[in-house]
CSV table of C-alpha atoms and ligand atoms in Angstrom, one decimal:
chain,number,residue,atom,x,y,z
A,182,UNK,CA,-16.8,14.9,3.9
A,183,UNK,CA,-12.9,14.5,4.0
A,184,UNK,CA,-11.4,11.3,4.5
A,185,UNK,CA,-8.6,9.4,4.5
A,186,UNK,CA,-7.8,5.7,4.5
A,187,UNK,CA,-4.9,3.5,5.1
A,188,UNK,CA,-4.6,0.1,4.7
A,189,UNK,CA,-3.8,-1.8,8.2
A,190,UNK,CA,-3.9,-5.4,6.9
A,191,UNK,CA,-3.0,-6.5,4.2
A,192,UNK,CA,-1.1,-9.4,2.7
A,193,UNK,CA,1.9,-7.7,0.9
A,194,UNK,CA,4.5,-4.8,2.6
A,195,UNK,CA,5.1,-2.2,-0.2
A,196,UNK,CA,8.0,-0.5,1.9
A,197,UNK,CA,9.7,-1.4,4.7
A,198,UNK,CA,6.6,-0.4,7.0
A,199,UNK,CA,4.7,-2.7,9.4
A,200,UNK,CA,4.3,-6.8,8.6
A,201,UNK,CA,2.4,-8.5,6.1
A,202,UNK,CA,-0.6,-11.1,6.7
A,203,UNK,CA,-3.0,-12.8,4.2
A,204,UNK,CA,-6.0,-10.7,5.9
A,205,UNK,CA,-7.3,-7.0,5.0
A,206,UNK,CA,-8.2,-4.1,7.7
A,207,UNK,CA,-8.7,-0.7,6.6
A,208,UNK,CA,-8.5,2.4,9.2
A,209,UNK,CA,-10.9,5.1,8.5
A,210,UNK,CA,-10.1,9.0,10.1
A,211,UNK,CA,-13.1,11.7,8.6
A,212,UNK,CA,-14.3,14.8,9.5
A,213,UNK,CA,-16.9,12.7,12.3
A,214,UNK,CA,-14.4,10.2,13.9
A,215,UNK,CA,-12.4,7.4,13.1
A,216,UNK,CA,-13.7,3.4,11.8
A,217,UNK,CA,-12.0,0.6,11.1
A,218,UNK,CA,-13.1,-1.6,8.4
A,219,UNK,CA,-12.1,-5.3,9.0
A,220,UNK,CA,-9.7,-6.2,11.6
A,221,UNK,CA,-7.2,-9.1,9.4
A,222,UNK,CA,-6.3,-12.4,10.8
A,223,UNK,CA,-5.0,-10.8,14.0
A,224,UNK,CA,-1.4,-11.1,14.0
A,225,UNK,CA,-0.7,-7.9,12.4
A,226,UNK,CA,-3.6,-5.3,13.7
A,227,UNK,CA,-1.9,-4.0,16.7
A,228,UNK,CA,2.0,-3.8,15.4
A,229,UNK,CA,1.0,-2.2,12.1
A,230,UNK,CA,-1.4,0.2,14.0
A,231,UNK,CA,1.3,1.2,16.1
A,232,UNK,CA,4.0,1.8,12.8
A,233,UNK,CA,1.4,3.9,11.2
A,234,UNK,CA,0.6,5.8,14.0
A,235,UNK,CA,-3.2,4.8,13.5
A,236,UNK,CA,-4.7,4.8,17.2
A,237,UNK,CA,-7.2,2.1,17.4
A,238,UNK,CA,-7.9,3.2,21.1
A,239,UNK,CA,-10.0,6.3,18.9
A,240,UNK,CA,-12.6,4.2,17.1
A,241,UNK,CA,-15.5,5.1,16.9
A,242,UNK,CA,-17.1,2.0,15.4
A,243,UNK,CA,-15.8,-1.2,13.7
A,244,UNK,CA,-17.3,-3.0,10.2
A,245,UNK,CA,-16.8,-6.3,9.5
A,246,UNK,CA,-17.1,-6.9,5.8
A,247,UNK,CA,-17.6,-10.5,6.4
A,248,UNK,CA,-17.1,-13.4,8.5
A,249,UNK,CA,-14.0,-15.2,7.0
A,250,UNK,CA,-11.1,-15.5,9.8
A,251,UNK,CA,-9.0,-13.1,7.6
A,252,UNK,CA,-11.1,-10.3,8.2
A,253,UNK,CA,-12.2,-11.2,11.7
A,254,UNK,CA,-9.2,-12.4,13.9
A,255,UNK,CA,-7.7,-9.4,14.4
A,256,UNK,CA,-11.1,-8.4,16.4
A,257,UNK,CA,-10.1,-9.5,20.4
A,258,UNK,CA,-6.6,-7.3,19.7
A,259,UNK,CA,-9.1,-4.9,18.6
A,260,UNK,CA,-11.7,-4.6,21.5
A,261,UNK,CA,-8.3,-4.5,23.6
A,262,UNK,CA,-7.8,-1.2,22.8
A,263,UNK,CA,-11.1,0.2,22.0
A,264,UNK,CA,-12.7,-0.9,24.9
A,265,UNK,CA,-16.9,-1.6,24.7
A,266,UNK,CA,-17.7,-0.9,20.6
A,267,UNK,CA,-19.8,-0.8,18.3
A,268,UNK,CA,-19.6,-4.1,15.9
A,269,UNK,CA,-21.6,-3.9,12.3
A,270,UNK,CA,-22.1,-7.2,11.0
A,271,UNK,CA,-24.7,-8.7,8.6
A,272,UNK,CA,-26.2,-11.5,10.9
A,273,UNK,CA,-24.2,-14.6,9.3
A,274,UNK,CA,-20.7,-14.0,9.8
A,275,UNK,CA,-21.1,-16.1,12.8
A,276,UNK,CA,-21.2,-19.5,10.7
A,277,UNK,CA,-19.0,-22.0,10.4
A,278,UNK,CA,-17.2,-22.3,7.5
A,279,UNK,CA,-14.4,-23.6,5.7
A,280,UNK,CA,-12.3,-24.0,2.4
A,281,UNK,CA,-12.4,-27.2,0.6
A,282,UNK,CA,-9.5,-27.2,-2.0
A,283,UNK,CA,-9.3,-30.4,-4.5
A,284,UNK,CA,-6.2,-31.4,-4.3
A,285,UNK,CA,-4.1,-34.7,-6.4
A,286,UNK,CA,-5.7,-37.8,-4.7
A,287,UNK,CA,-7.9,-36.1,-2.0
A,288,UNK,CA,-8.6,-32.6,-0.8
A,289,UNK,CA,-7.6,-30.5,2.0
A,290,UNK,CA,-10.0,-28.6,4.5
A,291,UNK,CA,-8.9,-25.4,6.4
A,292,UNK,CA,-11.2,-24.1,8.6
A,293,UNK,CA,-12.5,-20.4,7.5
A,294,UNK,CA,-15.3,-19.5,10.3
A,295,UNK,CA,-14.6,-16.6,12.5
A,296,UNK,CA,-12.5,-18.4,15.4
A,297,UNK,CA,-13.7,-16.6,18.3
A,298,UNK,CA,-17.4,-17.2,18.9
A,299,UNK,CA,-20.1,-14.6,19.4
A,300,UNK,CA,-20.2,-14.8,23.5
A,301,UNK,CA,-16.7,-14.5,23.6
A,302,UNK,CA,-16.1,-11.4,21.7
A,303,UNK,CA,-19.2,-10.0,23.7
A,304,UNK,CA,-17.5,-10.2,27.0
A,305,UNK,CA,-14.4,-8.4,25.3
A,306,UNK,CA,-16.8,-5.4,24.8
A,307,UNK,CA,-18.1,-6.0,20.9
A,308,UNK,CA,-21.8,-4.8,21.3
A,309,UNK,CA,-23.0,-6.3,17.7
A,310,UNK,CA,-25.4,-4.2,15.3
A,311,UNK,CA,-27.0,-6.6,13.1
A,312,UNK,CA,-27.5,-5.5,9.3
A,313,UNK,CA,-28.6,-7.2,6.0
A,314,UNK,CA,-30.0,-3.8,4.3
A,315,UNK,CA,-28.2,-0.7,2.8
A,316,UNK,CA,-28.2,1.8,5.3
A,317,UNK,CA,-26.5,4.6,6.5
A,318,UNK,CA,-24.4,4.2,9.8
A,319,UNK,CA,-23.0,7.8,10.1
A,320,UNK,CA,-23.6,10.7,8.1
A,321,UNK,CA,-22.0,10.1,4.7
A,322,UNK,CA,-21.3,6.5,5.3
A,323,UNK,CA,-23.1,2.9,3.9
A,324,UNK,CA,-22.6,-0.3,4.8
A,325,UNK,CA,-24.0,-2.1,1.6
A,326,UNK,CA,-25.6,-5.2,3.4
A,327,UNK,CA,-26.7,-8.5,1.1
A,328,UNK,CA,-26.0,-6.9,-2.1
A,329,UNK,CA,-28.4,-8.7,-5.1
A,330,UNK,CA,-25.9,-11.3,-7.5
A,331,UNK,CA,-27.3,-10.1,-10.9
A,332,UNK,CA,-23.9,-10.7,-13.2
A,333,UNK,CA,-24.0,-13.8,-15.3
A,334,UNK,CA,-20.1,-14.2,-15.3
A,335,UNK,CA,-19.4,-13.5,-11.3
A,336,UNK,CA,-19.7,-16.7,-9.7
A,337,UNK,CA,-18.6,-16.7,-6.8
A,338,UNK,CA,-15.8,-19.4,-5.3
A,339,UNK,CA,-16.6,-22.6,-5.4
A,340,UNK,CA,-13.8,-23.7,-2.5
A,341,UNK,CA,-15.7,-22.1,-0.2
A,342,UNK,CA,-18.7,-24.1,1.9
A,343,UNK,CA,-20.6,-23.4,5.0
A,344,UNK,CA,-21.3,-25.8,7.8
A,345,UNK,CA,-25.2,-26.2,9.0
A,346,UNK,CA,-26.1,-28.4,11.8
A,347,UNK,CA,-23.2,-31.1,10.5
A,348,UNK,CA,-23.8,-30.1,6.6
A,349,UNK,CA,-21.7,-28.8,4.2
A,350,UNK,CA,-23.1,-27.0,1.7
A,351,UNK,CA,-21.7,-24.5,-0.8
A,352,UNK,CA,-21.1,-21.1,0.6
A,353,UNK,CA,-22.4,-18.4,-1.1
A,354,UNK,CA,-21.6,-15.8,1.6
A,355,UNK,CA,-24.9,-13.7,2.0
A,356,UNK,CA,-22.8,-11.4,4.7
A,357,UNK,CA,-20.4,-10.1,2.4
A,358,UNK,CA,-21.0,-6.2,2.4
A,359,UNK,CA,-18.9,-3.4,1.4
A,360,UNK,CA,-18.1,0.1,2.7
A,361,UNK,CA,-19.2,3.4,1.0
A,362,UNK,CA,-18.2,7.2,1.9
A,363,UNK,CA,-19.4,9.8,0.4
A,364,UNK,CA,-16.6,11.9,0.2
A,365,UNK,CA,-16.3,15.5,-1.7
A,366,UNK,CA,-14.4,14.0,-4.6
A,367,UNK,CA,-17.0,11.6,-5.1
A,368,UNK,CA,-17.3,7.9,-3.7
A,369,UNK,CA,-15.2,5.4,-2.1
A,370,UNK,CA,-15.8,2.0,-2.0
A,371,UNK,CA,-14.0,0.0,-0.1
A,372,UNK,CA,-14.8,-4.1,-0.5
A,373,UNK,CA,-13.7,-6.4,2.0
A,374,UNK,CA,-13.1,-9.8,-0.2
A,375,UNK,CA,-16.2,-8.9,-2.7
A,376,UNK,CA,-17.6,-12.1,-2.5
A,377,UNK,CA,-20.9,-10.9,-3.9
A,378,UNK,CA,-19.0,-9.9,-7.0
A,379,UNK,CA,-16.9,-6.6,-7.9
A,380,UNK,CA,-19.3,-5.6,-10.4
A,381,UNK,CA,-23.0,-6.5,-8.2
A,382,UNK,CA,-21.3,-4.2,-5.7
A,383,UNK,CA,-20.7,-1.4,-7.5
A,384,UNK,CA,-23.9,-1.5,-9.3
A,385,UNK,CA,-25.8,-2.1,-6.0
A,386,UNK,CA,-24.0,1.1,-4.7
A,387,UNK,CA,-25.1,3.0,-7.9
A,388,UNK,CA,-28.2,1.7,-7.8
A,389,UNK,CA,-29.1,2.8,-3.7
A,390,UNK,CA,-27.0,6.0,-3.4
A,391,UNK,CA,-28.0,7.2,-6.9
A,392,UNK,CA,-24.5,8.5,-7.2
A,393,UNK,CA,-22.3,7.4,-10.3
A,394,UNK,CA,-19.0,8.7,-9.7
A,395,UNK,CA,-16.1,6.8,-7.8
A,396,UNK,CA,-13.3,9.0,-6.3
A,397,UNK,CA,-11.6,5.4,-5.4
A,398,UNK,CA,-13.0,1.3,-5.3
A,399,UNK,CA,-10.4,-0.2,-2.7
A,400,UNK,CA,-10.1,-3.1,-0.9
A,401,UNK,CA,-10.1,-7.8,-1.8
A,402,UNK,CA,-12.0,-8.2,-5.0
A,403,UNK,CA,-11.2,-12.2,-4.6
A,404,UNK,CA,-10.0,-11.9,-8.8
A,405,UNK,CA,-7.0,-14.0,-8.3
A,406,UNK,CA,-9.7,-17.2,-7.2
A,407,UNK,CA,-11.8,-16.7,-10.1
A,408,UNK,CA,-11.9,-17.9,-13.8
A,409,UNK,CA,-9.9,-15.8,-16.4
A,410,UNK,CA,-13.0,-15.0,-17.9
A,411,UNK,CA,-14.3,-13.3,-14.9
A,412,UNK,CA,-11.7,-11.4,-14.6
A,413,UNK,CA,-11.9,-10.1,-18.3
A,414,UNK,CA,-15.7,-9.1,-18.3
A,415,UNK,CA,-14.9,-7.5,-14.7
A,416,UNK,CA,-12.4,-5.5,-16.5
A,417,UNK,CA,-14.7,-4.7,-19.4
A,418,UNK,CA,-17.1,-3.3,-16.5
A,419,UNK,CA,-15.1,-1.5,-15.1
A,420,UNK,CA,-14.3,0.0,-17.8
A,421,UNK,CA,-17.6,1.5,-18.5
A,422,UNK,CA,-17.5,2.8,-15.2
A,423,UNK,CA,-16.7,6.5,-13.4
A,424,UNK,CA,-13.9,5.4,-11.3
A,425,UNK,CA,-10.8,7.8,-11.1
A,426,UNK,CA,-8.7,5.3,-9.3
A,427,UNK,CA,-8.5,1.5,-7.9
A,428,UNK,CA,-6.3,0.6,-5.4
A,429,UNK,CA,-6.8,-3.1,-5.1
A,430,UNK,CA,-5.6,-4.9,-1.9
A,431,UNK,CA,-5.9,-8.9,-0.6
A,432,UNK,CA,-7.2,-11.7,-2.6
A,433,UNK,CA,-6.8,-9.7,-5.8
A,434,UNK,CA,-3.9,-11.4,-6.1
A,435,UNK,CA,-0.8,-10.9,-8.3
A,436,UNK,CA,-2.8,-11.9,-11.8
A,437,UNK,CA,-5.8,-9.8,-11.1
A,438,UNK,CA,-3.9,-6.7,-10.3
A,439,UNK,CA,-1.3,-6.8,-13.3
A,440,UNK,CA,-4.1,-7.1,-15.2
A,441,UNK,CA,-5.7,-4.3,-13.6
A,442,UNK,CA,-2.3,-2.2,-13.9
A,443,UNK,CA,-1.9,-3.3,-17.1
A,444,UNK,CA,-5.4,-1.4,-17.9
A,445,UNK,CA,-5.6,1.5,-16.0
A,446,UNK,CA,-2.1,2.1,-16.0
A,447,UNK,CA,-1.7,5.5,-13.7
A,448,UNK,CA,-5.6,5.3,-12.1
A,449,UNK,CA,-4.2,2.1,-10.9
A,450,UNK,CA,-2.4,1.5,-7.5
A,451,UNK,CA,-1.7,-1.4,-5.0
A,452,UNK,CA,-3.0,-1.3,-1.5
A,453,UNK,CA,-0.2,-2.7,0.4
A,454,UNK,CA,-0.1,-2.3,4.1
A,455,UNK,CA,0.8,1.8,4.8
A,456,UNK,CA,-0.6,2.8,1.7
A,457,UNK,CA,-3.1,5.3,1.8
A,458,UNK,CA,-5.4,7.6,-0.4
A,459,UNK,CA,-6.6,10.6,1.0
A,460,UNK,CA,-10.8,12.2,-0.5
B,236,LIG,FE1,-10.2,-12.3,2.5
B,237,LIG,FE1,-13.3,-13.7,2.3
């Protein structure tokens, strides 16, 4: 399979192409239709579409990586233009949820849920598909589903908490799942914030397609929230890894993708909104 993906969303402009948002979508054209991965926070889907010359109104089917408003807002500009669609969503991305950040003398709270409920979106035409399991959605592509936290050292972020009938509890975001095409120059992942962890991803991915070689990883690998630790032993990983190039996007942040650049000098490239790799 051929493909090619540009990035939609995305919090940084690399030239002076579309707007900037802190949110990630992906658009997906291969040889069996176009997909969107993601949708941002929904004030850049539509313009940036539009500069790129990415139709949305020709989607096939949209993936949502998980449910944090930065991936999901964008989705009612979405269902404008497509019309009735297909939704694939692991089954929690409807929970509420926010970010807790400790702050000097107190804390602040931002809500992080999706901010349009289920029913809503339903009467704008999003038929949901429900998936926790790896599976194959079209011929040559996986959604990952719950993918298994194994690492020691990928811990998730600890800002991040869930509400449950008036509870808060820590939010260890069961719905995050990533993208995988099987393209002719081997795989490409694309992550949508890799909450489950960078490196449980890609070894889930090994692990169910039996495949070894990456063409391309893509996509948030949330770095820039984690300890510097995390980010080393994810480096070391990677290193030991088939992956020809990484073009890191989102809440990788400026530290994590220096340090990224800084390894993988030429392999390395940032996914800013326009950019796009081609498999
Ligand atoms: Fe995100
Ligand atoms: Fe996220």
């Amino acid at each position: 399979m051929k493909v090619r993906i540009t990035i939609l969303c995305e919090n940084l402009i690399g030239q002076a192409t579309g707007s900037g948002e802190h949110g990630f979508s992906a658009f997906i054209e291969t040889d069996g239709g176009n997909f969107l991965l993601d949708t941002g926070a929904g004030r850049t889907v539509v313009e940036n579409s539009l500069v790129l010359k990415k139709d949305l109104r020709t989607l096939k089917k949209i993936f949502i990586s998980h449910g944090h408003n930065d991936h999901t807002g964008g989705l009612p500009q979405v269902l404008n233009l497509t019309g009735p669609a297909d939704v694939h969503v692991h089954p929690d991305i409807f929970v509420d949820r926010l970010a807790i950040r400790k702050e000097k003398g107190g804390e602040s709270r931002r809500f992080a849920g999706m901010i349009y409920k289920r029913s809503y979106l339903e009467i704008l035409g999003a038929r949901f598909i429900l998936n926790s399991d790896f599976y194959e959605v079209e011929k040559g592509i996986f959604l990952t589903g719950e993918v298994p936290r194994k690492t020691a050292f990928e811990k998730g972020d600890p800002k991040l908490f869930r509400a449950i009938q008036g509870k808060i509890v820590p939010d260890t975001l069961p719905d995050d799942q990533s993208l995988v095409l099987d393209t002719d120059k081997g795989l490409v992942l694309i992550f949508g914030c890799a909450h489950s962890g960078m490196i449980n991803i890609i070894n889930h991915v090994v692990q169910r397609t039996k495949k070894d070689h990456f063409y391309a990883i893509l996509g948030g690998t949330h770095l820039d929230f984690l300890t510097p630790e995390q980010l080393e032993e994810s480096i070391r990983c990677l290193k030991g890894m088939k992956i020809d190039r990484i073009g890191v996007s989102h809440c990788t942040g400026f530290r994590g993708a220096s340090r990224l650049q800084q390894e993988f000098g030429d392999r390395f490239f940032y996914g800013w909104v326009g950019s796009s790799l081609e498999s």
